[in-house]
Tab-separated table of C-alpha atoms in Angstrom:
chain	number	residue	atom	x	y	z
A	1	MET	CA	-0.140	0.179	0.131
A	2	LEU	CA	2.995	2.082	0.968
A	3	ARG	CA	4.717	1.580	-2.451
A	4	LEU	CA	1.260	2.214	-4.257
A	5	SER	CA	0.782	5.566	-2.884
A	6	ARG	CA	4.193	7.067	-3.730
A	7	ALA	CA	4.486	5.162	-7.127
A	8	ARG	CA	5.088	7.918	-9.771
A	9	LYS	CA	4.022	5.239	-12.656
A	10	ALA	CA	0.532	4.118	-11.404
A	11	PRO	CA	-2.493	5.863	-12.697
A	12	ARG	CA	-3.234	9.147	-10.717
A	13	ASP	CA	-6.658	8.058	-9.302
A	14	LEU	CA	-5.391	4.962	-7.887
A	15	VAL	CA	-2.358	6.399	-6.084
A	16	LEU	CA	-4.957	9.127	-4.663
A	17	ARG	CA	-7.053	6.183	-3.241
A	18	ALA	CA	-4.119	4.669	-1.844
A	19	ARG	CA	-2.930	7.831	0.093
A	20	MET	CA	-6.505	7.868	1.355
A	21	VAL	CA	-5.927	4.472	2.708
A	22	GLU	CA	-2.269	5.297	3.933
A	23	LEU	CA	-3.777	8.526	5.826
A	24	SER	CA	-6.409	6.581	7.246
A	25	TRP	CA	-3.987	4.043	8.936
A	26	ALA	CA	-2.061	6.889	10.060
A	27	GLY	CA	-4.838	8.139	12.472
A	28	GLU	CA	-6.280	10.568	10.213
A	29	TYR	CA	-9.923	11.329	10.264
A	30	VAL	CA	-12.059	11.671	7.037
A	31	PRO	CA	-12.320	15.554	6.861
A	32	ALA	CA	-8.409	15.996	7.407
A	33	ILE	CA	-7.786	13.669	4.674
A	34	ALA	CA	-9.957	15.350	2.179
A	35	ASP	CA	-8.637	18.682	3.020
A	36	GLU	CA	-4.823	17.257	2.329
A	37	LEU	CA	-6.127	15.610	-1.038
A	38	ARG	CA	-8.408	18.172	-2.100
A	39	CYS	CA	-11.368	16.230	-2.222
A	40	SER	CA	-14.596	15.890	-1.007
A	41	GLN	CA	-15.430	13.848	2.514
A	42	LYS	CA	-17.955	11.805	0.610
A	43	THR	CA	-15.213	10.455	-1.692
A	44	VAL	CA	-12.636	9.523	0.986
A	45	ARG	CA	-15.719	7.656	2.755
A	46	ARG	CA	-16.642	5.721	-0.310
A	47	TRP	CA	-13.007	4.357	-1.222
A	48	LEU	CA	-12.078	3.574	2.325
A	49	HIS	CA	-15.423	1.793	2.303
A	50	ARG	CA	-14.483	-0.189	-0.607
A	51	PHE	CA	-11.052	-0.742	0.577
A	52	ASN	CA	-12.329	-2.110	3.685
A	53	ARG	CA	-14.803	-4.524	1.883
A	54	LEU	CA	-12.714	-5.873	-0.958
A	55	GLY	CA	-8.887	-4.612	-0.077
A	56	LEU	CA	-6.788	-3.365	-2.908
A	57	ASP	CA	-9.300	-4.663	-5.583
A	58	GLY	CA	-11.614	-2.280	-4.191
A	59	LEU	CA	-9.609	0.557	-5.267
A	60	GLU	CA	-9.747	-0.240	-8.807
A	61	ASP	CA	-12.262	1.301	-11.138
A	62	LEU	CA	-15.529	-0.880	-11.487
A	63	GLY	CA	-15.710	-2.492	-14.756
A	64	GLY	CA	-18.801	-2.159	-16.956
A	65	GLN	CA	-19.243	1.790	-16.499
A	66	GLY	CA	-20.390	3.834	-19.321
A	67	ARG	CA	-21.353	3.006	-22.544
A	68	LYS	CA	-20.749	-0.243	-24.129
A	69	ARG	CA	-18.151	-0.107	-27.364
A	70	GLN	CA	-20.050	-0.608	-30.148
A	71	ILE	CA	-17.055	-2.157	-32.123
A	72	THR	CA	-14.245	-4.451	-31.216
A	73	GLU	CA	-10.944	-3.911	-30.815
A	74	GLY	CA	-9.754	-5.510	-34.084
A	75	GLU	CA	-12.487	-3.337	-35.680
A	76	ARG	CA	-11.033	-0.249	-34.137
A	77	ALA	CA	-7.492	-0.866	-35.251
A	78	ARG	CA	-8.549	-1.394	-38.685
A	79	ILE	CA	-10.658	2.069	-38.568
A	80	ILE	CA	-7.428	3.759	-37.258
A	81	GLY	CA	-5.334	2.108	-40.075
A	82	LEU	CA	-7.742	3.359	-42.758
A	83	VAL	CA	-7.708	7.092	-41.178
A	84	LYS	CA	-4.081	6.858	-41.667
A	85	GLN	CA	-4.616	6.653	-45.063
A	86	PRO	CA	-4.957	9.748	-47.342
A	87	ALA	CA	-8.797	11.058	-47.947
A	88	PRO	CA	-10.346	10.245	-50.734
A	89	GLY	CA	-10.488	13.996	-52.309
A	90	ARG	CA	-6.512	14.219	-51.360
A	91	LEU	CA	-4.196	14.884	-53.787
A	92	THR	CA	-1.290	12.109	-53.896
A	93	MET	CA	1.885	11.851	-55.792
A	94	GLN	CA	1.473	9.050	-58.169
A	95	ALA	CA	3.919	6.669	-59.717
A	96	ASP	CA	4.149	8.856	-62.634
A	97	GLY	CA	5.124	12.142	-60.739
A	98	GLU	CA	1.628	13.729	-61.288
A	99	LEU	CA	-0.421	14.747	-58.440
A	100	ALA	CA	-3.994	12.903	-58.482
A	101	ALA	CA	-6.886	12.307	-55.989
A	102	GLU	CA	-8.505	8.683	-56.006
A	103	ASP	CA	-12.045	10.664	-55.832
A	104	GLU	CA	-11.699	14.492	-56.748
A	105	SER	CA	-15.237	15.133	-55.605
A	106	GLY	CA	-14.231	13.455	-51.773
A	107	PRO	CA	-13.289	15.540	-48.962
A	108	PRO	CA	-9.574	16.302	-48.783
A	109	GLU	CA	-9.391	15.311	-45.145
A	110	TRP	CA	-11.532	12.386	-43.280
A	111	THR	CA	-14.680	13.178	-42.001
A	112	LEU	CA	-17.147	11.023	-40.436
A	113	ASP	CA	-19.572	11.009	-43.519
A	114	ALA	CA	-16.466	9.735	-45.728
A	115	LEU	CA	-15.406	7.600	-43.185
A	116	ALA	CA	-18.493	5.576	-42.427
A	117	PRO	CA	-19.046	3.908	-46.042
A	118	ARG	CA	-15.175	2.870	-46.234
A	119	ALA	CA	-15.543	1.034	-42.902
A	120	ARG	CA	-18.685	-0.741	-44.147
A	121	ARG	CA	-16.946	-1.908	-47.411
A	122	LEU	CA	-14.438	-3.465	-44.725
A	123	GLY	CA	-17.245	-5.148	-42.947
A	124	ILE	CA	-17.684	-2.814	-39.794
A	125	GLU	CA	-21.042	-1.257	-39.160
A	126	VAL	CA	-20.531	2.424	-38.066
A	127	GLY	CA	-22.532	5.636	-38.705
A	128	ARG	CA	-23.626	8.591	-37.407
A	129	PRO	CA	-26.059	8.827	-34.127
A	130	GLN	CA	-29.616	8.582	-35.158
A	131	PRO	CA	-32.584	10.759	-33.984
A	132	GLY	CA	-34.633	9.520	-30.932
A	133	PRO	CA	-37.966	8.276	-31.326
A	134	PRO	CA	-40.814	10.671	-32.410
A	135	ASP	CA	-42.911	12.659	-29.875
A	136	PRO	CA	-44.970	9.945	-27.943
A	137	ALA	CA	-47.723	12.288	-27.866
A	138	GLY	CA	-48.116	12.365	-31.393
A	139	ARG	CA	-47.978	16.070	-32.044
A	140	GLY	CA	-46.691	17.432	-35.544
A	141	GLY	CA	-46.807	21.029	-35.210
A	142	ALA	CA	-46.246	23.708	-33.059
A	143	LEU	CA	-48.804	24.090	-29.583
A	144	ALA	CA	-49.969	27.284	-30.783
A	145	PRO	CA	-50.897	27.346	-34.254
A	146	HIS	CA	-52.340	30.412	-34.665
A	147	PRO	CA	-51.788	33.704	-32.624
A	148	VAL	CA	-55.303	34.092	-31.797
A	149	LEU	CA	-56.674	31.288	-29.166
A	150	ASP	CA	-60.086	31.092	-27.877
A	151	PRO	CA	-60.742	30.830	-24.196
A	152	LEU	CA	-60.831	26.812	-24.485
A	153	GLU	CA	-57.543	25.163	-23.596
A	154	GLY	CA	-55.770	22.757	-26.094
A	155	SER	CA	-53.917	19.672	-25.326
A	156	GLY	CA	-50.334	20.673	-24.098
A	157	LEU	CA	-51.332	24.466	-24.198
A	158	ARG	CA	-50.560	26.172	-20.946
A	159	GLY	CA	-54.046	28.396	-19.868
A	160	LYS	CA	-51.270	31.024	-18.579
A	161	ARG	CA	-50.100	31.247	-22.236
A	162	THR	CA	-53.578	31.724	-23.575
A	163	ARG	CA	-54.264	34.667	-21.426
A	164	ILE	CA	-50.982	36.624	-22.330
A	165	ILE	CA	-51.686	36.002	-26.109
A	166	GLU	CA	-55.380	37.139	-25.677
A	167	LEU	CA	-54.105	40.230	-23.558
A	168	TYR	CA	-51.780	40.926	-26.864
A	169	THR	CA	-54.397	40.647	-29.274
A	170	SER	CA	-57.695	41.639	-27.752
A	171	PRO	CA	-56.588	43.853	-24.667
A	172	PRO	CA	-59.662	44.646	-22.336
A	173	ASP	CA	-61.122	48.044	-23.016
A	174	GLY	CA	-59.080	51.115	-21.835
A	175	ALA	CA	-56.598	48.918	-20.583
A	176	THR	CA	-52.521	49.129	-21.409
A	177	VAL	CA	-50.701	46.010	-22.203
A	178	VAL	CA	-46.403	46.319	-21.648
A	179	CYS	CA	-44.018	43.568	-22.047
A	180	ALA	CA	-40.936	44.075	-19.616
A	181	ASP	CA	-37.383	42.753	-19.140
A	182	GLU	CA	-33.965	43.513	-17.482
A	183	LEU	CA	-30.807	43.372	-19.561
A	184	GLY	CA	-27.171	42.846	-17.473
A	185	PRO	CA	-25.357	43.261	-15.927
A	186	VAL	CA	-23.733	45.233	-18.272
A	187	ILE	CA	-20.734	47.681	-18.356
A	188	PRO	CA	-21.799	51.313	-19.713
A	189	ARG	CA	-20.241	52.583	-22.661
A	190	THR	CA	-19.114	56.275	-22.704
A	191	PHE	CA	-18.524	56.324	-26.451
A	192	PRO	CA	-21.398	55.902	-29.610
A	193	PRO	CA	-20.529	53.130	-31.680
A	194	ALA	CA	-18.697	53.580	-35.237
A	195	PRO	CA	-20.818	55.006	-37.680
A	196	GLY	CA	-21.497	52.790	-40.662
A	197	TRP	CA	-23.864	50.471	-42.509
A	198	SER	CA	-23.489	46.886	-43.156
A	199	PRO	CA	-23.657	45.398	-46.671
A	200	ASP	CA	-27.397	44.389	-46.300
A	201	GLY	CA	-28.329	47.983	-44.920
A	202	ARG	CA	-28.400	47.733	-41.528
A	203	ARG	CA	-26.649	49.891	-38.782
A	204	ILE	CA	-23.679	48.604	-37.255
A	205	LYS	CA	-23.974	47.949	-33.989
A	206	SER	CA	-21.489	47.378	-30.852
A	207	GLU	CA	-21.699	44.435	-28.835
A	208	VAL	CA	-22.938	44.559	-25.347
A	209	ASP	CA	-20.030	44.169	-22.647
A	210	TYR	CA	-21.419	41.786	-20.147
A	211	GLY	CA	-19.608	42.030	-16.991
A	212	ARG	CA	-20.138	42.229	-13.119
A	213	GLY	CA	-17.228	45.103	-12.544
A	214	PRO	CA	-18.033	47.794	-10.030
A	215	GLU	CA	-19.433	49.724	-12.693
A	216	LYS	CA	-22.229	47.120	-13.452
A	217	THR	CA	-25.452	48.320	-14.524
A	218	TRP	CA	-28.659	46.692	-15.170
A	219	VAL	CA	-31.381	48.200	-17.740
A	220	TYR	CA	-35.075	47.678	-17.169
A	221	GLY	CA	-37.224	48.198	-20.144
A	222	THR	CA	-40.860	47.883	-21.155
A	223	LEU	CA	-42.651	47.836	-24.467
A	224	ARG	CA	-45.907	49.170	-25.108
A	225	VAL	CA	-47.673	46.361	-27.433
A	226	ARG	CA	-50.692	48.576	-29.161
A	227	ASP	CA	-47.673	51.383	-30.409
A	228	GLY	CA	-44.313	50.268	-29.691
A	229	HIS	CA	-43.680	53.034	-27.175
A	230	GLU	CA	-40.687	52.246	-24.980
A	231	VAL	CA	-39.824	52.956	-21.395
A	232	THR	CA	-36.065	52.451	-19.868
A	233	MET	CA	-34.459	52.823	-16.766
A	234	THR	CA	-31.006	51.834	-15.700
A	235	ALA	CA	-29.892	50.954	-12.024
A	236	SER	CA	-26.838	49.437	-10.096
A	237	SER	CA	-28.907	46.165	-8.968
A	238	ARG	CA	-31.814	43.998	-10.014
A	239	ASN	CA	-33.917	43.881	-6.988
A	240	SER	CA	-37.701	44.761	-5.794
A	241	VAL	CA	-36.990	48.183	-5.067
A	242	PHE	CA	-35.229	49.091	-8.467
A	243	TYR	CA	-38.137	47.112	-10.217
A	244	GLN	CA	-40.633	49.247	-8.359
A	245	ARG	CA	-39.074	52.586	-9.083
A	246	PHE	CA	-39.403	51.262	-12.793
A	247	LEU	CA	-42.772	50.313	-12.143
A	248	GLN	CA	-43.373	54.280	-11.191
A	249	LYS	CA	-41.846	55.312	-14.587
A	250	VAL	CA	-44.078	52.867	-16.394
A	251	GLU	CA	-47.287	54.276	-14.597
A	252	ALA	CA	-46.185	57.757	-15.088
A	253	ALA	CA	-46.015	57.135	-18.953
A	254	ASN	CA	-49.634	55.481	-18.752
A	255	PRO	CA	-51.663	57.576	-16.206
A	256	THR	CA	-55.139	56.209	-17.381
A	257	GLY	CA	-56.967	52.952	-17.019
A	258	ASP	CA	-55.199	49.525	-15.916
A	259	ILE	CA	-51.881	48.436	-16.697
A	260	TYR	CA	-51.000	44.828	-17.354
A	261	VAL	CA	-47.243	43.982	-17.315
A	262	VAL	CA	-46.214	40.977	-18.993
A	263	THR	CA	-42.914	39.459	-17.711
A	264	ASP	CA	-40.945	36.560	-16.411
A	265	ASN	CA	-41.192	34.756	-13.049
A	266	LEU	CA	-38.171	36.356	-11.477
A	267	SER	CA	-38.904	36.870	-7.589
A	268	SER	CA	-38.506	40.707	-7.781
A	269	HIS	CA	-41.483	40.713	-10.213
A	270	ASN	CA	-43.445	38.548	-8.221
A	271	SER	CA	-42.275	39.537	-4.626
A	272	LEU	CA	-45.331	40.615	-2.106
A	273	SER	CA	-44.057	44.378	-2.216
A	274	THR	CA	-44.339	44.355	-6.051
A	275	ARG	CA	-47.754	42.355	-5.957
A	276	THR	CA	-49.403	45.370	-3.556
A	277	TRP	CA	-48.871	47.868	-6.576
A	278	GLY	CA	-51.884	48.760	-8.159
A	279	VAL	CA	-50.641	47.250	-11.631
A	280	LEU	CA	-51.750	44.061	-12.426
A	281	VAL	CA	-48.525	41.785	-13.165
A	282	LEU	CA	-48.866	38.675	-15.084
A	283	ALA	CA	-45.718	36.167	-15.200
A	284	HIS	CA	-44.976	34.060	-17.851
C-alpha cells in the first residue's frame, strides 16, 4: 500500500485512493484527509469503505461503467489504419510523378460522412448517431398554431399562455398591455458606436459588454404593445426596490386605465411588495 501511494507510474486516481488509505492508517480523520487531498469527504468515505470490503481490488475502477463499445478492438484498429491513409479527395503523388486524388469530388480530409461508407466496405458497421423516437404524444406541429386563441385550452397548451396572447391581441377596454424585461449586468459605454452600415443596409452596432465589475449596470425596459412605445431605466442592481421604481416610470407613462405587465417569473417581479402595487402583473 505504501509503495502504491508513492508510485510515480501508477494511474493517478489509484495513487490518490491508496493515499487515502495510508492517511487513514496513520490515524487521520476523514475531514483532514479530504482537506489534504483536496477532495470531498464523501469521496474519501466511499473509497475507504470499498477498501475495507474488497482490499486492494476495491481501489480499482469498477468494470462495465459507461456506454458499451459498438465495435471490437480489431475493428477499431482497422479504422485507425484507414484514417492513416490519404482521404479520397486528397492529392497524392502518383508513380508517374503527377498529383491526383482517388475521388476528386471527395473531401481532402477524413470526415465521419466519408469514413462511415469506407468502414462498411470493410464489414464494420458504423455510422452517425440517429435521432431518437418521435414524440409519444403524436404532435406534429406547434403548440399554438394560430396567434389568436379562444378561451378553451388545447392539449399541451398552457392556460397562462392563452391569457397572455389574448391580452396582446384583444386587450380589455381602456387597458394598457406592456411586456417588460431586464438586461445585464452590463458595463456602460461612454462612447457611441462607430457610424456605418452593413452590406445589407443595417446600422453597425457595438456588442454589449457583459460584466460584473464595479461599474455594472442593469437596464430595465418595457414595450407598449399597441404602439411600440418604450420606457427604459438603468439601475445598479436587480431587485424589488429598483423594479418598483421602474413601475413608477411605467405608470407615469400610462396615467389612465389598468396596466397589464407581462414579464417572467423573477422573484422581484412577483414579490409581496411588488404585488401590492396597483398594477396587474402577469408572469409567464
